[in-house]
Short mmCIF file of C-alpha atoms and ligand atoms in Angstrom, two decimals:
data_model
loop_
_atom_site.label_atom_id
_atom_site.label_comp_id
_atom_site.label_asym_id
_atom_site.label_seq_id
_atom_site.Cartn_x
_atom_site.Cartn_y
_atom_site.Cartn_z
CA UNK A 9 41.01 -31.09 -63.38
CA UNK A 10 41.29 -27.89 -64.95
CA UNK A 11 41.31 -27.07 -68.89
CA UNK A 12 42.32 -24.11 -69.92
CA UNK A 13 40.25 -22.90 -73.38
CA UNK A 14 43.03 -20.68 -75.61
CA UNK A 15 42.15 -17.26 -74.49
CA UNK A 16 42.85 -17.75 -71.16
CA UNK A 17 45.49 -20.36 -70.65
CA UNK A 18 48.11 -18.20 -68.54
CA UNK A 19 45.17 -17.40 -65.97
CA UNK A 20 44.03 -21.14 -66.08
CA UNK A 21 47.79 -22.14 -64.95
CA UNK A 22 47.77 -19.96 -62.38
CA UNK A 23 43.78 -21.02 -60.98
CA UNK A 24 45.37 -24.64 -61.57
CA UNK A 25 48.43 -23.83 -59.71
CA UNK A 26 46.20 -22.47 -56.46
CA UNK A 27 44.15 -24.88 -56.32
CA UNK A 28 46.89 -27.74 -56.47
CA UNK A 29 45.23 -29.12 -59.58
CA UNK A 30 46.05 -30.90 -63.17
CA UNK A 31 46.09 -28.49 -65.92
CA UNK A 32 44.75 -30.48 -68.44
CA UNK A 33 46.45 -31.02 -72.10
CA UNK A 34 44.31 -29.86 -74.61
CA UNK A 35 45.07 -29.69 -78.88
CA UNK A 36 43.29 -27.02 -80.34
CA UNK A 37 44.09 -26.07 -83.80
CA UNK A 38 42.65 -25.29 -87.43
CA UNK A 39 41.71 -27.09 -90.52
CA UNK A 40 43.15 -25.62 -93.28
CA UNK A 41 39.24 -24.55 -94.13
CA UNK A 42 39.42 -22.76 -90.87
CA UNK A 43 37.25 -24.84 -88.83
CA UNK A 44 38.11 -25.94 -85.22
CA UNK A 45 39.67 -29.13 -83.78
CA UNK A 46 39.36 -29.83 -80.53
CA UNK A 47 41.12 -32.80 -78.52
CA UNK A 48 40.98 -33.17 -74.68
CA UNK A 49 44.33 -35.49 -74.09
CA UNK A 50 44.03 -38.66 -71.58
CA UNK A 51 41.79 -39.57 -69.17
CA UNK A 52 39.05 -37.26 -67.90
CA UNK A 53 37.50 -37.65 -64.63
CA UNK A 54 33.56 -36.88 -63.65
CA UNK A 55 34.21 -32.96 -63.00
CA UNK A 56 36.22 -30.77 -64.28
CA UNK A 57 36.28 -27.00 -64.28
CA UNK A 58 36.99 -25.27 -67.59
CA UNK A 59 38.09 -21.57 -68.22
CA UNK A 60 37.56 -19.68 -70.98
CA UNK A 61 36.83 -15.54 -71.52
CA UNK A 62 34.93 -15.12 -74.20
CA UNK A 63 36.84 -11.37 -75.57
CA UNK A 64 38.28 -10.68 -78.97
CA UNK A 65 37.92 -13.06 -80.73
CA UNK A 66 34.55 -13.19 -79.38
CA UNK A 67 33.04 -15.91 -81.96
CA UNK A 68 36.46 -18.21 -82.29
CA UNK A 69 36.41 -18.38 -77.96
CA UNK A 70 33.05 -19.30 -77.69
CA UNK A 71 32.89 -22.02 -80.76
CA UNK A 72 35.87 -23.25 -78.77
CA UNK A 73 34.30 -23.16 -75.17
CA UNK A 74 31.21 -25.04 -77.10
CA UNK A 75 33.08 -27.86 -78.28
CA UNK A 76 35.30 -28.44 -75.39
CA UNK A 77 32.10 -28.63 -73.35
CA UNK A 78 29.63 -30.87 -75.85
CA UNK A 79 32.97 -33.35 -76.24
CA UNK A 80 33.44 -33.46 -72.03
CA UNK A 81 30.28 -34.12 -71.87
CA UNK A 82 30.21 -37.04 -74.49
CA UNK A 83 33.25 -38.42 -72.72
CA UNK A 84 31.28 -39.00 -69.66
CA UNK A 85 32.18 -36.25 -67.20
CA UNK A 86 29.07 -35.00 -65.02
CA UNK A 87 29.81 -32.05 -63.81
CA UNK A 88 31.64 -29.23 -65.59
CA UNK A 89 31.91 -25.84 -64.17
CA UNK A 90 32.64 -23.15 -66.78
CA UNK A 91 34.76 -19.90 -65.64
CA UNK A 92 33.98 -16.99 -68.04
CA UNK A 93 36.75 -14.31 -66.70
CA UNK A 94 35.02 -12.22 -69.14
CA UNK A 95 31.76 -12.82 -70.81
CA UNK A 96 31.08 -11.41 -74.21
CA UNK A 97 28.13 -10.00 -75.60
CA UNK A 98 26.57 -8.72 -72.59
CA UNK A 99 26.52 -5.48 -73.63
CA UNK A 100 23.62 -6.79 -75.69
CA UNK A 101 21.59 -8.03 -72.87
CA UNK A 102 18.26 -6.30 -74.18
CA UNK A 103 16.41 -5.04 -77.43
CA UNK A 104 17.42 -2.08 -77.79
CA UNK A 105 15.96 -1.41 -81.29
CA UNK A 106 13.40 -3.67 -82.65
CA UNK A 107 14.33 -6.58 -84.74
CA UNK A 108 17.55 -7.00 -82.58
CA UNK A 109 18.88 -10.61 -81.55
CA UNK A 110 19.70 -10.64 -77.76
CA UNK A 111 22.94 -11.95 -78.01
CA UNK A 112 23.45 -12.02 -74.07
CA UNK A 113 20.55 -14.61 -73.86
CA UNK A 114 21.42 -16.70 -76.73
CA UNK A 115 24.78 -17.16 -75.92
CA UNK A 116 23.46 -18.39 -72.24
CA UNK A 117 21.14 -20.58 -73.97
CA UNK A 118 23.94 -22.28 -75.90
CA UNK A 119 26.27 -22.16 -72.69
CA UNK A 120 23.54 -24.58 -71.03
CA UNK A 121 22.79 -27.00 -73.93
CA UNK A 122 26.70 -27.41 -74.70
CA UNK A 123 26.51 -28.44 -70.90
CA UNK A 124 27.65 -25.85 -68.52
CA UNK A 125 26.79 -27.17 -65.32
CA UNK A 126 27.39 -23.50 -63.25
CA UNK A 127 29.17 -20.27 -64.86
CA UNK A 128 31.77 -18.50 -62.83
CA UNK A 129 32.18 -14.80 -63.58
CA UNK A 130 33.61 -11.40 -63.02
CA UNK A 131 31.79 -8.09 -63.11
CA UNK A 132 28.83 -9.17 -65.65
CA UNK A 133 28.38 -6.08 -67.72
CA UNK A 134 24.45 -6.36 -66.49
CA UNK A 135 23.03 -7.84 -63.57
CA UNK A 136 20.36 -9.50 -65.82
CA UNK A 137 22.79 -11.47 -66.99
CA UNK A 138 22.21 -13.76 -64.39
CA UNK A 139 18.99 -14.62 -64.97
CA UNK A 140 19.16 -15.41 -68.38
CA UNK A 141 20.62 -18.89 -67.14
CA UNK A 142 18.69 -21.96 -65.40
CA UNK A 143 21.98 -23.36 -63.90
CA UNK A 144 24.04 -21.47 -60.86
CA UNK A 145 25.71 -18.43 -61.94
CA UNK A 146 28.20 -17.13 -59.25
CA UNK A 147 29.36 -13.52 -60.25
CA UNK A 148 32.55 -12.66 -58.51
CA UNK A 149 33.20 -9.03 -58.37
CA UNK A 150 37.13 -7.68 -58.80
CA UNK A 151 36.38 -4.27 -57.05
CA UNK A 152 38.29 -5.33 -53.77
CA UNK A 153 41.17 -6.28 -55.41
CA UNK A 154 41.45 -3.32 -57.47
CA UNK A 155 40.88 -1.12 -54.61
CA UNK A 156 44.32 -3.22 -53.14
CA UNK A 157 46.04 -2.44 -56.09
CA UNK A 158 44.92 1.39 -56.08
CA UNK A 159 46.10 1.50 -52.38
CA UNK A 160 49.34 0.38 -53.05
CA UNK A 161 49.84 3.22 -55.89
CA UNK A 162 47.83 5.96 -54.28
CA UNK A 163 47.31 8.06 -50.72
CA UNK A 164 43.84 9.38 -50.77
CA UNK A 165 42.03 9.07 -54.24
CA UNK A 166 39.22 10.48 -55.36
CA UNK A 167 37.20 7.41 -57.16
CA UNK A 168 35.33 8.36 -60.19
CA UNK A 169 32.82 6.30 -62.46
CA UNK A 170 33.08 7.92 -65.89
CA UNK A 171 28.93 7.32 -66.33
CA UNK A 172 26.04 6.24 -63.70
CA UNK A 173 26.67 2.82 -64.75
CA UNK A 174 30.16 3.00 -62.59
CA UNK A 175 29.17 4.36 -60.10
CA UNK A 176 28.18 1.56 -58.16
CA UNK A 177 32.09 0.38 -58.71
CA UNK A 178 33.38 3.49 -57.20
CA UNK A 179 31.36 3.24 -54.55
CA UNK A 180 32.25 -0.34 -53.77
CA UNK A 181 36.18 1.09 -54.27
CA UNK A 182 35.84 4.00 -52.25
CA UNK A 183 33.60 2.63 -49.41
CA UNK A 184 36.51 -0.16 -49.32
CA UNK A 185 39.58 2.77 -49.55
CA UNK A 186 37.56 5.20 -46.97
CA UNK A 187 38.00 7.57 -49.67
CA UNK A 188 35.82 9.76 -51.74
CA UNK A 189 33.74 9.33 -54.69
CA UNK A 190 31.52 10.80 -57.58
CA UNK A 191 30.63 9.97 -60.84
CA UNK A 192 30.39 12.25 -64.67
CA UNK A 193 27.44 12.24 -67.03
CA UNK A 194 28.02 10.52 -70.31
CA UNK A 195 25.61 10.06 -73.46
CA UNK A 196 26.68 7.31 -75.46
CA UNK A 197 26.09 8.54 -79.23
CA UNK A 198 27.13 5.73 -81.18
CA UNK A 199 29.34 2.41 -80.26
CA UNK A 200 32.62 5.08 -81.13
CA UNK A 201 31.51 7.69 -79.61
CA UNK A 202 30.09 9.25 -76.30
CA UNK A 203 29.66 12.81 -74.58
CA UNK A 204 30.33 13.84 -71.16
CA UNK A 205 28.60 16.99 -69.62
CA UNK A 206 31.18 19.17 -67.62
CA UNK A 207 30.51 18.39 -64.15
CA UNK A 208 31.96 20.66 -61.51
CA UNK A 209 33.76 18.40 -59.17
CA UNK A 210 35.92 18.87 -56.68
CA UNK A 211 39.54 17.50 -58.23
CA UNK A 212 41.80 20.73 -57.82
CA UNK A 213 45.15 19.17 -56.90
CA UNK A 214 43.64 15.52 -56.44
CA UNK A 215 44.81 12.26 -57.87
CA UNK A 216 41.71 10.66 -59.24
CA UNK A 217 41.69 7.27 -60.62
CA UNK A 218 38.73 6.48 -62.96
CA UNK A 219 36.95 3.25 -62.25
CA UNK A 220 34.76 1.13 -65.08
CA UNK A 221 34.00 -2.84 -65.67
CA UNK A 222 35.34 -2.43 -69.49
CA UNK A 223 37.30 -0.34 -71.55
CA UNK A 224 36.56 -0.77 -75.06
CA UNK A 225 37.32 2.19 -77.60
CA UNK A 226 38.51 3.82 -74.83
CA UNK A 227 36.42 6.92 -75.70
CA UNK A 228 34.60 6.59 -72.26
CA UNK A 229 37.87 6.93 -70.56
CA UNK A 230 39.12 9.72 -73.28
CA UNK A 231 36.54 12.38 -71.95
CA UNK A 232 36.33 11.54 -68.37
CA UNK A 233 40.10 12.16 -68.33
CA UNK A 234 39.72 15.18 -70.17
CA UNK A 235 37.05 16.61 -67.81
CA UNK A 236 38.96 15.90 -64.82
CA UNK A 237 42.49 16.86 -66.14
CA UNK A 238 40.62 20.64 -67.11
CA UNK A 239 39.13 20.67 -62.99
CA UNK A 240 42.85 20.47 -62.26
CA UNK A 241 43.51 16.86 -61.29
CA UNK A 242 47.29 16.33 -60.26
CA UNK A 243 47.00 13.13 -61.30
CA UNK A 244 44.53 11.19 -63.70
CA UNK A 245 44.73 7.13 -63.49
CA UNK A 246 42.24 4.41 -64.62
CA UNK A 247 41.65 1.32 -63.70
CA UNK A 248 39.33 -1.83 -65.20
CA UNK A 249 38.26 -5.02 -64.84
CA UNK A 250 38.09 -5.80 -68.56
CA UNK A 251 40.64 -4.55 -70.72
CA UNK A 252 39.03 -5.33 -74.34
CA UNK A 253 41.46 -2.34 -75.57
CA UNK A 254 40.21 -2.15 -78.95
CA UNK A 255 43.07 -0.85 -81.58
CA UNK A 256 45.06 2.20 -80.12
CA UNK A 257 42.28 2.57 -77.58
CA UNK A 258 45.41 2.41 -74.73
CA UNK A 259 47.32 5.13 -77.07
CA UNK A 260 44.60 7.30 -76.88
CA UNK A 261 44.04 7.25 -73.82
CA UNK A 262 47.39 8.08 -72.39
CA UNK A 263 47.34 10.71 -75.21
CA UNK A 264 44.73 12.33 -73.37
CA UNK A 265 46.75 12.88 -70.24
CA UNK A 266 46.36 9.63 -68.42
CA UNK A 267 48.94 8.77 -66.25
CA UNK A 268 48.82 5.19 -65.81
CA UNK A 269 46.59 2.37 -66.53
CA UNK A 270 45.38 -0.71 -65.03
CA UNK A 271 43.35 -3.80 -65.38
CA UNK A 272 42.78 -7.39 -64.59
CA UNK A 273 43.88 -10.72 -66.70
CA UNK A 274 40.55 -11.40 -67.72
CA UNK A 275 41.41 -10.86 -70.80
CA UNK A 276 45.21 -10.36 -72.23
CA UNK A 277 46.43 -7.46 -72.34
CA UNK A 278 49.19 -4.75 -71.98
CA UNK A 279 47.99 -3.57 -68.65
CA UNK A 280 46.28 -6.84 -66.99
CA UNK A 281 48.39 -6.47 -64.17
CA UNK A 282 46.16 -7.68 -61.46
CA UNK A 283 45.64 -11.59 -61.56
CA UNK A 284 42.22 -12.67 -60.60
CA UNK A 285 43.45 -16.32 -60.48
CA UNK A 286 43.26 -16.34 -56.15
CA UNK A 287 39.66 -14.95 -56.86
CA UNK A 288 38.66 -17.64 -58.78
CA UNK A 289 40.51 -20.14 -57.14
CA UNK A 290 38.74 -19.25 -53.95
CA UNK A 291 35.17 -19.07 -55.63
CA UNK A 292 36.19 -22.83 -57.04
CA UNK A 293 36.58 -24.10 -53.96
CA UNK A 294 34.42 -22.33 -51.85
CA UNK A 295 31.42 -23.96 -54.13
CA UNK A 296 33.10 -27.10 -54.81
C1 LIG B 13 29.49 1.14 -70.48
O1 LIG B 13 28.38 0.89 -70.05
C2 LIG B 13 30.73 0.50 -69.95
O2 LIG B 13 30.74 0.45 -68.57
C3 LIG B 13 31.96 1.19 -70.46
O3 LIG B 13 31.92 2.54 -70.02
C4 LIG B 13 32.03 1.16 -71.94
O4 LIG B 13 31.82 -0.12 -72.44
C5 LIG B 13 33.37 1.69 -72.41
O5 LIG B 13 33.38 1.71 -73.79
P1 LIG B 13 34.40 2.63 -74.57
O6 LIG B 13 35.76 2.37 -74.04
O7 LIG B 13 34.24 2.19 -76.01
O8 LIG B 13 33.97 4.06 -74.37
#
């Protein structure tokens, strides 16, 4: 049986429909004081998988995800495996300033005592993630099918991570494509804002698509595209695995000379056109 949480009920139809399984009814609403209700309808058998990314609104998704998995497990099921498409707060997966909470851990922590059996999920912002958890965590990694997508919109690409931190996806892209790949410099200043050294790279009359796990602000993507557009790209597009899109970060970004954009449905969006439902699917029963 499959329940899909509210953020990601479309994708949990689809896993549901692969796998040839029940979608489960679920009532989730609001008191009028704002607090959550939470009602699993019928019978529920001894496992069940349950999907839920935990993006905007990161708080409301998880209090959800906690309640639907404290109430299976008070209603007798045994094992319940919990898909996070995409898992919030692991950008905060260390102290980076004293006196910080590491929200990464905690949420794990909670994850486990609610009663998360094993966690499913794509492209963990940090590897570390991982081992925060003393149940299985399988991390499933989107890269091939993005690389799919990027061959059915582009001959010969040039793959580039927008920061160090990407370019292990690029790699993984390009080494799947045959095709080439590099990587910019970027300084994050604050959580709005970033710099990016001018990197001489050889773009002149290439179409370069620019690969990273999130796109938040968008201000990564603002300045690669900028960069590249100035080396004399023909063509600038970007692809991600987690389109958080915060406010007009999608305007901004094709304001900036991007020519398209795509992303997976881990979370909503605009531009989640690449389903990861057969991805998950496959995971679910590959470990089943
Ligand atoms: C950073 O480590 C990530 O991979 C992304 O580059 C970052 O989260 C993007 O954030 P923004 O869109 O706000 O620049």
């Amino acid at each position: 049986m499959i329940i899909g949480g509210s953020a990601s009920q479309k994708l949990s139809a689809k896993v549901a429909w692969d796998l040839g399984e029940n979608l489960s009814p679920i009532e989730t609403r609001r008191f009028p004081d704002g607090e959550r209700y939470i009602r699993i309808k019928g019978e529920v058998p001894k496992e069940v998988v349950v999907i839920q990314s935990t993006g905007y609104p990161q708080d409301e998704n998880l209090m959800e995800l906690f309640l639907l998995l404290k109430n299976l497990k008070s209603l007798g099921v045994e094992r319940t495996r919990v898909v996070i498409p995409y898992f919030g707060y692991g950008r905060q997966e260390r102290r980076f300033k004293s006196g910080e909470a590491v929200s990464a851990v905690i949420v794990a922590e909670l994850l486990e005592a609610a009663g998360a059996s094993e966690i499913y999920s794509i492209n963990l912002h940090e590897k570390n993630i991982k081992e925060f958890f003393n149940i299985p965590v399988h991390e499933i990694s989107a890269m091939p099918m993005i690389a799919n997508y990027i061959n059915t919109q582009v001959d010969d690409p040039m793959i580039i991570g927008p920061d160090k931190g990407a370019l292990g996806f690029a790699e993984e892209i390009s080494g799947i494509l045959k095709c080439d790949c590099d990587y910019l410099e970027k300084t994050r200043i604050s959580p709005e804002k970033v710099e990016m050294k001018p990197k001489n790279l050889d773009v002149k009359g290439r179409d370069v698509v620019i690969i990273d796990d999130i796109i938040s602000t968008g201000g990564t993507i603002v300045s690669a595209s900028r960069i590249l557009n100035d080396l004399g790209a023909n063509k600038v597009l970007v692809g991600c695995v987690h389109p958080i899109l915060v406010e007009d970060a999608l305007l901004k970004i094709f304001a900036a000379g991007v020519d398209d954009v795509f992303a997976t449905d881990t979370l909503k969006s605009d531009v989640s056109t690449i389903s990861v439902a057969p991805l998950v699917a496959g995971y679910l029963k590959k470990f089943e």
